[in-house]
């Protein structure tokens, strides 16, 4: 089974071809092509992603990326079994470009169309490379989301915890900006932190040891802003120390929340207290080596094991969308060409709005 995946929900214009056995339950796939155009040059002058510029850049690049993915895979449209595209959540201009491209290919070549939730793409990526069975505990940490979920199957998610203010990737990006480390922020903070002393700054850990497994990062962001304002000018050592202290604090927060989530996960899934639980980490922030090591430790200390996709598959890419498409196609979960792109699309639609965001539905950028 061969599926073309298209990803355009933020600032990567990406197309990929993934191959897998057609039987549901057969694990892992093979990436035949994974083409990515990162729009860094377009957005760098603004210090962040500009939605309208992103949408226009997707429109200019997407045909070329699809052609490149097919050429790299050595296949044509007629060889494909399905066309998958991110249909949300994300910046709506870009999502529309990807969905319309995929629908046009599906219509012209009479192939099934698969509208993939970008978050489900992240959630299932690990199964593309490693046979992880359902259910598993998922820590989803990206630029727009920070959630703990029980993943019970394809399309079956129960949210256990979520951030009540900012996403963890946002906190990395903001910290990079405050420290003058540039864009994109996460990898820059990780690089700077390598030379720093993680114990130098004592930063707050909101919700630390509170019941449940919700997250909060806005107080940490404010503390970094205040600490950054007090740093000596252009002192690389001080910048490295603050970056390292920030990264360690994020690690403390994630570890504490995961520790609580294991029991909630077992209760939600009706598993006995000591059942070994796979902890899967996904999303752009999961590329961070310090955080991966910290999560591996907490998993081991809670009778669990950490499963993390290779860093290149943690940040946005189209292979994860093609793979989620394969998982859905194998179950017959095909979409009509009337499916609309969605700026918001929670994995667990039954989850209530997070504290501090009353009045908006679950799956908002929280
Ligand atoms: O999953 P992703 O590529 O896009 C979204 O769906 O949001 O995640 C992007 C986020 C950005 O905030 C970026 O700074 C962060 O992931 N990120 C990292 C690292 N690489 C990317 N954060 C920490 N350490 C990294 N190495
Ligand atoms: Zn993403």
Short mmCIF file of C-alpha atoms and ligand atoms in Angstrom, two decimals:
data_model
loop_
_atom_site.label_atom_id
_atom_site.label_comp_id
_atom_site.label_asym_id
_atom_site.label_seq_id
_atom_site.Cartn_x
_atom_site.Cartn_y
_atom_site.Cartn_z
CA UNK A 1 0.00 0.00 0.00
CA UNK A 2 1.43 3.38 -1.08
CA UNK A 3 0.12 6.70 0.23
CA UNK A 4 1.11 10.26 -0.67
CA UNK A 5 1.04 12.63 2.32
CA UNK A 6 0.86 16.43 2.21
CA UNK A 7 1.64 18.75 5.15
CA UNK A 8 1.06 22.53 4.98
CA UNK A 9 -0.41 23.45 8.38
CA UNK A 10 2.39 25.74 9.56
CA UNK A 11 5.62 26.77 7.85
CA UNK A 12 6.81 23.50 6.31
CA UNK A 13 5.68 22.71 2.76
CA UNK A 14 6.07 18.94 2.70
CA UNK A 15 5.14 15.89 0.63
CA UNK A 16 6.05 12.26 1.29
CA UNK A 17 5.39 8.77 0.02
CA UNK A 18 5.08 5.98 2.59
CA UNK A 19 4.63 2.28 1.94
CA UNK A 20 3.12 -0.36 4.25
CA UNK A 21 1.46 -3.73 4.35
CA UNK A 22 -2.29 -3.28 3.71
CA UNK A 23 -3.42 -5.42 6.68
CA UNK A 24 -4.45 -3.37 9.74
CA UNK A 25 -2.36 -4.22 12.77
CA UNK A 26 0.77 -4.94 10.73
CA UNK A 27 3.26 -2.57 12.23
CA UNK A 28 5.75 -0.14 10.74
CA UNK A 29 5.99 1.34 7.30
CA UNK A 30 8.75 2.36 4.95
CA UNK A 31 9.41 5.95 3.98
CA UNK A 32 9.99 5.98 0.22
CA UNK A 33 10.32 9.77 -0.01
CA UNK A 34 10.13 12.62 2.47
CA UNK A 35 10.48 16.06 0.85
CA UNK A 36 10.38 19.18 3.04
CA UNK A 37 10.70 22.84 2.16
CA UNK A 38 11.13 24.79 5.43
CA UNK A 39 10.03 28.41 4.94
CA UNK A 40 12.66 29.75 7.33
CA UNK A 41 13.94 32.49 5.03
CA UNK A 42 10.41 33.82 4.45
CA UNK A 43 9.62 34.21 8.16
CA UNK A 44 12.98 34.96 9.76
CA UNK A 45 12.79 38.76 9.21
CA UNK A 46 9.59 38.77 11.30
CA UNK A 47 10.89 36.55 14.13
CA UNK A 48 7.97 34.15 13.78
CA UNK A 49 5.57 32.56 11.29
CA UNK A 50 3.39 35.06 9.37
CA UNK A 51 0.22 33.17 8.31
CA UNK A 52 -0.42 35.02 5.03
CA UNK A 53 3.20 34.69 3.92
CA UNK A 54 3.09 30.99 4.84
CA UNK A 55 -0.08 30.38 2.80
CA UNK A 56 1.40 32.06 -0.29
CA UNK A 57 4.68 30.16 0.04
CA UNK A 58 2.77 26.86 0.32
CA UNK A 59 0.87 27.71 -2.87
CA UNK A 60 4.10 28.44 -4.75
CA UNK A 61 5.93 25.32 -3.55
CA UNK A 62 3.43 22.50 -3.06
CA UNK A 63 3.28 21.24 -6.68
CA UNK A 64 7.07 21.07 -6.81
CA UNK A 65 7.27 19.21 -3.51
CA UNK A 66 4.69 16.63 -4.63
CA UNK A 67 6.61 16.12 -7.89
CA UNK A 68 9.85 15.73 -5.96
CA UNK A 69 8.37 13.20 -3.52
CA UNK A 70 7.00 11.07 -6.36
CA UNK A 71 10.32 11.26 -8.25
CA UNK A 72 12.33 10.36 -5.12
CA UNK A 73 10.02 7.38 -4.50
CA UNK A 74 10.18 6.37 -8.16
CA UNK A 75 6.38 6.19 -8.47
CA UNK A 76 3.60 8.00 -10.34
CA UNK A 77 0.11 9.08 -9.30
CA UNK A 78 -1.38 5.86 -10.68
CA UNK A 79 0.74 3.73 -8.29
CA UNK A 80 -0.77 5.40 -5.22
CA UNK A 81 -3.51 3.84 -3.07
CA UNK A 82 -4.52 7.05 -1.34
CA UNK A 83 -3.85 10.78 -0.97
CA UNK A 84 -3.61 12.12 2.59
CA UNK A 85 -3.38 15.76 3.64
CA UNK A 86 -3.38 17.64 6.93
CA UNK A 87 -6.93 19.01 7.17
CA UNK A 88 -6.35 20.78 10.52
CA UNK A 89 -5.65 22.06 13.08
CA UNK A 90 -3.33 24.78 11.83
CA UNK A 91 -3.02 28.08 10.00
CA UNK A 92 -6.10 27.90 7.83
CA UNK A 93 -4.62 29.44 4.63
CA UNK A 94 -1.94 26.79 4.49
CA UNK A 95 -4.30 23.97 5.43
CA UNK A 96 -6.60 24.98 2.55
CA UNK A 97 -3.67 24.81 0.08
CA UNK A 98 -2.76 21.26 1.18
CA UNK A 99 -6.32 19.97 1.28
CA UNK A 100 -7.21 21.40 -2.14
CA UNK A 101 -4.06 19.95 -3.67
CA UNK A 102 -4.78 16.50 -2.24
CA UNK A 103 -8.44 16.59 -3.28
CA UNK A 104 -7.50 17.62 -6.84
CA UNK A 105 -5.04 14.71 -7.14
CA UNK A 106 -7.58 12.30 -5.62
CA UNK A 107 -10.31 13.47 -8.01
CA UNK A 108 -8.13 13.50 -11.13
CA UNK A 109 -6.74 10.01 -10.48
CA UNK A 110 -9.79 8.49 -8.83
CA UNK A 111 -8.01 7.70 -5.54
CA UNK A 112 -9.30 7.76 -1.95
CA UNK A 113 -8.80 11.06 -0.08
CA UNK A 114 -7.78 11.02 3.59
CA UNK A 115 -8.29 14.13 5.75
CA UNK A 116 -5.69 13.74 8.49
CA UNK A 117 -5.67 15.51 11.85
CA UNK A 118 -2.16 16.96 12.18
CA UNK A 119 -2.09 15.94 15.85
CA UNK A 120 -2.99 12.37 14.92
CA UNK A 121 -0.06 12.51 12.49
CA UNK A 122 2.27 13.31 15.42
CA UNK A 123 0.52 10.76 17.66
CA UNK A 124 0.94 7.81 15.29
CA UNK A 125 4.40 8.63 13.90
CA UNK A 126 6.11 6.33 16.32
CA UNK A 127 4.22 3.34 14.84
CA UNK A 128 5.72 4.16 11.45
CA UNK A 129 9.14 3.20 12.78
CA UNK A 130 8.47 0.92 15.76
CA UNK A 131 5.73 -1.62 16.53
CA UNK A 132 3.98 0.08 19.48
CA UNK A 133 0.59 -1.46 20.27
CA UNK A 134 -2.49 0.42 21.52
CA UNK A 135 -3.17 1.66 24.13
CA UNK A 136 -0.23 3.95 24.88
CA UNK A 137 0.31 7.12 26.88
CA UNK A 138 1.15 10.06 24.61
CA UNK A 139 2.94 13.26 25.57
CA UNK A 140 2.31 15.62 22.66
CA UNK A 141 4.62 18.63 22.82
CA UNK A 142 4.67 20.99 19.85
CA UNK A 143 4.54 24.67 18.97
CA UNK A 144 0.78 24.85 19.46
CA UNK A 145 -0.01 22.00 21.87
CA UNK A 146 1.03 20.42 25.14
CA UNK A 147 -1.16 17.48 26.11
CA UNK A 148 -1.13 14.07 27.73
CA UNK A 149 -3.49 11.62 26.04
CA UNK A 150 -4.50 8.00 26.28
CA UNK A 151 -4.28 6.71 22.71
CA UNK A 152 -6.69 3.79 22.52
CA UNK A 153 -6.67 3.30 18.77
CA UNK A 154 -6.71 5.17 15.46
CA UNK A 155 -9.13 8.09 15.99
CA UNK A 156 -9.68 7.13 19.65
CA UNK A 157 -8.14 9.57 22.12
CA UNK A 158 -8.87 10.52 25.74
CA UNK A 159 -7.25 13.71 26.92
CA UNK A 160 -5.79 13.33 30.43
CA UNK A 161 -4.18 16.75 30.72
CA UNK A 162 -3.48 19.88 28.71
CA UNK A 163 -1.85 23.26 29.14
CA UNK A 164 -4.02 25.94 30.70
CA UNK A 165 -2.09 28.72 28.97
CA UNK A 166 0.88 28.35 26.58
CA UNK A 167 2.27 25.42 24.63
CA UNK A 168 5.74 24.21 25.56
CA UNK A 169 7.15 24.92 22.07
CA UNK A 170 5.89 28.49 22.40
CA UNK A 171 7.85 28.81 25.66
CA UNK A 172 11.02 27.61 23.86
CA UNK A 173 10.43 30.05 20.99
CA UNK A 174 9.79 32.95 23.37
CA UNK A 175 12.89 32.12 25.42
CA UNK A 176 15.01 32.05 22.27
CA UNK A 177 13.68 35.46 21.29
CA UNK A 178 14.34 36.94 24.77
CA UNK A 179 17.89 35.58 24.72
CA UNK A 180 18.54 36.78 21.17
CA UNK A 181 19.10 33.23 19.95
CA UNK A 182 17.06 33.61 16.77
CA UNK A 183 14.41 31.61 14.96
CA UNK A 184 13.39 28.77 15.08
CA UNK A 185 13.70 28.88 18.85
CA UNK A 186 13.66 25.31 20.17
CA UNK A 187 16.84 24.01 18.53
CA UNK A 188 18.60 27.34 19.31
CA UNK A 189 17.80 27.07 23.04
CA UNK A 190 18.93 23.44 23.07
CA UNK A 191 22.24 24.39 21.41
CA UNK A 192 22.88 27.30 23.80
CA UNK A 193 21.95 25.18 26.83
CA UNK A 194 24.75 22.71 26.09
CA UNK A 195 27.36 25.13 27.46
CA UNK A 196 25.26 26.41 30.36
CA UNK A 197 24.81 25.63 34.05
CA UNK A 198 21.25 24.28 34.52
CA UNK A 199 21.32 25.10 38.25
CA UNK A 200 22.27 28.76 37.84
CA UNK A 201 18.71 30.17 37.79
CA UNK A 202 15.90 29.00 40.05
CA UNK A 203 12.84 29.34 37.80
CA UNK A 204 9.20 28.63 38.75
CA UNK A 205 7.54 25.31 37.96
CA UNK A 206 3.81 26.11 37.69
CA UNK A 207 1.42 23.32 38.82
CA UNK A 208 4.43 21.39 40.17
CA UNK A 209 3.18 18.46 42.26
CA UNK A 210 -0.45 19.59 41.94
CA UNK A 211 -2.97 16.79 41.31
CA UNK A 212 -3.76 15.80 37.74
CA UNK A 213 -1.52 16.33 34.75
CA UNK A 214 -2.38 19.76 33.33
CA UNK A 215 0.47 22.09 32.37
CA UNK A 216 1.19 25.79 32.67
CA UNK A 217 4.10 27.71 31.17
CA UNK A 218 3.13 31.39 31.27
CA UNK A 219 4.71 32.00 34.72
CA UNK A 220 7.92 30.37 33.54
CA UNK A 221 7.94 32.57 30.43
CA UNK A 222 7.54 35.68 32.58
CA UNK A 223 10.35 34.57 34.91
CA UNK A 224 12.66 34.03 31.91
CA UNK A 225 11.77 37.52 30.64
CA UNK A 226 12.64 39.09 34.00
CA UNK A 227 15.86 37.09 34.33
CA UNK A 228 16.86 37.94 30.73
CA UNK A 229 16.32 41.65 31.42
CA UNK A 230 18.81 41.43 34.30
CA UNK A 231 21.57 39.69 32.32
CA UNK A 232 24.82 41.48 31.51
CA UNK A 233 24.80 42.60 27.83
CA UNK A 234 26.17 40.13 25.26
CA UNK A 235 27.45 37.64 27.81
CA UNK A 236 27.30 34.21 26.12
CA UNK A 237 27.98 32.41 29.41
CA UNK A 238 24.98 34.09 31.14
CA UNK A 239 22.77 33.37 28.11
CA UNK A 240 23.83 29.72 28.12
CA UNK A 241 23.13 29.46 31.86
CA UNK A 242 19.61 30.87 31.48
CA UNK A 243 18.89 28.64 28.45
CA UNK A 244 20.09 25.57 30.39
CA UNK A 245 18.09 26.53 33.49
CA UNK A 246 14.96 27.07 31.40
CA UNK A 247 15.37 23.72 29.64
CA UNK A 248 15.96 21.90 32.94
CA UNK A 249 12.84 23.53 34.41
CA UNK A 250 10.74 22.43 31.43
CA UNK A 251 12.15 18.94 32.00
CA UNK A 252 11.13 19.09 35.69
CA UNK A 253 7.59 20.10 34.71
CA UNK A 254 7.19 17.40 32.05
CA UNK A 255 8.59 14.70 34.35
CA UNK A 256 6.24 15.69 37.21
CA UNK A 257 3.17 15.72 34.94
CA UNK A 258 4.04 12.37 33.32
CA UNK A 259 4.54 10.81 36.73
CA UNK A 260 0.90 11.66 37.52
CA UNK A 261 -0.32 10.62 34.07
CA UNK A 262 0.76 6.97 34.30
CA UNK A 263 -1.86 6.16 36.97
CA UNK A 264 -4.53 8.24 35.22
CA UNK A 265 -3.74 6.35 32.02
CA UNK A 266 -4.02 2.94 33.66
CA UNK A 267 -7.35 3.91 35.28
CA UNK A 268 -8.72 5.34 32.01
CA UNK A 269 -7.78 2.19 30.10
CA UNK A 270 -8.89 -0.19 32.88
CA UNK A 271 -5.38 -1.62 33.34
CA UNK A 272 -4.05 -3.10 36.63
CA UNK A 273 -1.83 -0.70 38.64
CA UNK A 274 1.52 -2.25 37.70
CA UNK A 275 0.93 -2.74 33.97
CA UNK A 276 4.01 -1.60 32.01
CA UNK A 277 2.94 1.40 29.95
CA UNK A 278 4.60 2.67 26.77
CA UNK A 279 5.15 6.44 27.05
CA UNK A 280 5.30 7.90 23.55
CA UNK A 281 6.59 11.44 23.10
CA UNK A 282 5.78 13.29 19.89
CA UNK A 283 5.74 16.77 18.34
CA UNK A 284 8.56 19.21 17.59
CA UNK A 285 9.74 19.61 21.20
CA UNK A 286 10.25 15.82 21.36
CA UNK A 287 13.34 16.39 19.19
CA UNK A 288 15.08 17.83 22.29
CA UNK A 289 17.75 15.42 23.57
CA UNK A 290 17.76 16.71 27.16
CA UNK A 291 13.99 16.27 27.45
CA UNK A 292 14.12 12.81 25.85
CA UNK A 293 16.68 11.71 28.43
CA UNK A 294 14.60 13.10 31.30
CA UNK A 295 11.45 11.37 30.00
CA UNK A 296 13.30 8.08 29.56
CA UNK A 297 14.31 8.31 33.26
CA UNK A 298 10.80 9.01 34.53
CA UNK A 299 9.36 6.24 32.36
CA UNK A 300 11.90 3.75 33.76
CA UNK A 301 11.19 4.83 37.34
CA UNK A 302 7.43 4.33 36.78
CA UNK A 303 7.67 0.85 35.28
CA UNK A 304 7.28 2.19 31.77
CA UNK A 305 9.46 2.65 28.70
CA UNK A 306 9.90 5.72 26.54
CA UNK A 307 9.30 5.44 22.83
CA UNK A 308 10.32 8.45 20.76
CA UNK A 309 10.41 8.81 16.98
CA UNK A 310 13.75 9.86 15.46
CA UNK A 311 14.16 13.67 15.91
CA UNK A 312 13.64 14.36 12.20
CA UNK A 313 10.18 12.78 12.42
CA UNK A 314 9.25 14.76 15.57
CA UNK A 315 9.14 18.14 13.84
CA UNK A 316 6.51 18.70 11.15
CA UNK A 317 6.89 16.49 8.07
CA UNK A 318 4.66 14.79 5.52
CA UNK A 319 5.74 11.20 6.23
CA UNK A 320 3.72 11.34 9.46
CA UNK A 321 0.67 12.49 7.49
CA UNK A 322 1.10 9.72 4.89
CA UNK A 323 1.48 7.18 7.71
CA UNK A 324 -1.66 8.39 9.55
CA UNK A 325 -3.36 8.15 6.14
CA UNK A 326 -2.23 4.52 5.84
CA UNK A 327 -3.46 3.71 9.35
CA UNK A 328 -6.86 5.19 8.46
CA UNK A 329 -7.06 3.70 4.95
CA UNK A 330 -6.31 0.22 6.34
CA UNK A 331 -9.41 0.61 8.55
CA UNK A 332 -11.55 1.93 5.68
CA UNK A 333 -11.68 5.43 7.24
CA UNK A 334 -11.78 7.29 3.92
CA UNK A 335 -13.10 10.87 3.58
CA UNK A 336 -15.35 12.51 1.01
CA UNK A 337 -14.21 15.41 -1.14
CA UNK A 338 -16.67 17.63 0.74
CA UNK A 339 -14.61 17.53 3.97
CA UNK A 340 -13.78 21.08 5.06
CA UNK A 341 -10.37 22.21 6.37
CA UNK A 342 -10.49 22.97 10.11
CA UNK A 343 -8.42 25.60 11.95
CA UNK A 344 -9.24 23.82 15.23
CA UNK A 345 -9.66 20.08 15.59
CA UNK A 346 -9.29 18.45 19.03
CA UNK A 347 -8.16 14.82 19.22
CA UNK A 348 -10.61 14.28 22.08
CA UNK A 349 -13.75 16.27 21.24
CA UNK A 350 -15.37 15.23 24.53
CA UNK A 351 -12.67 16.88 26.67
CA UNK A 352 -13.80 20.00 28.50
CA UNK A 353 -12.24 23.41 27.97
CA UNK A 354 -9.02 23.88 29.92
CA UNK A 355 -9.06 26.05 33.07
CA UNK A 356 -8.45 29.68 32.24
CA UNK A 357 -9.98 29.28 28.80
CA UNK A 358 -13.65 29.00 29.67
CA UNK A 359 -15.90 29.83 26.78
CA UNK A 360 -13.76 28.12 24.17
CA UNK A 361 -13.94 24.47 23.21
CA UNK A 362 -11.43 21.73 23.85
CA UNK A 363 -8.70 21.57 21.26
CA UNK A 364 -8.12 25.28 21.20
CA UNK A 365 -4.46 26.10 21.04
CA UNK A 366 -3.98 24.79 24.56
O1 LIG B 1 5.50 19.83 15.81
P1 LIG B 1 6.13 21.08 15.32
O2 LIG B 1 7.20 20.97 14.26
O3 LIG B 1 5.04 22.08 14.79
C1 LIG B 1 3.80 22.21 15.40
O4 LIG B 1 2.91 21.37 15.12
O5 LIG B 1 3.69 23.14 16.25
O6 LIG B 1 6.72 21.83 16.60
C2 LIG B 1 7.39 23.04 16.48
C3 LIG B 1 7.88 23.46 17.86
C4 LIG B 1 8.51 24.83 17.86
O7 LIG B 1 8.00 25.57 18.96
C5 LIG B 1 9.98 24.54 18.01
O8 LIG B 1 10.70 25.57 18.67
C6 LIG B 1 9.95 23.28 18.84
O9 LIG B 1 8.88 22.54 18.31
N1 LIG B 1 11.20 22.51 18.71
C7 LIG B 1 12.02 22.27 19.75
C8 LIG B 1 13.13 21.57 19.21
N2 LIG B 1 12.94 21.41 17.87
C9 LIG B 1 11.73 22.00 17.59
N3 LIG B 1 11.93 22.58 21.06
C10 LIG B 1 12.94 22.19 21.87
N4 LIG B 1 14.04 21.55 21.43
C11 LIG B 1 14.19 21.22 20.12
N5 LIG B 1 15.27 20.59 19.69
ZN1 LIG B 2 3.23 19.69 14.34
#
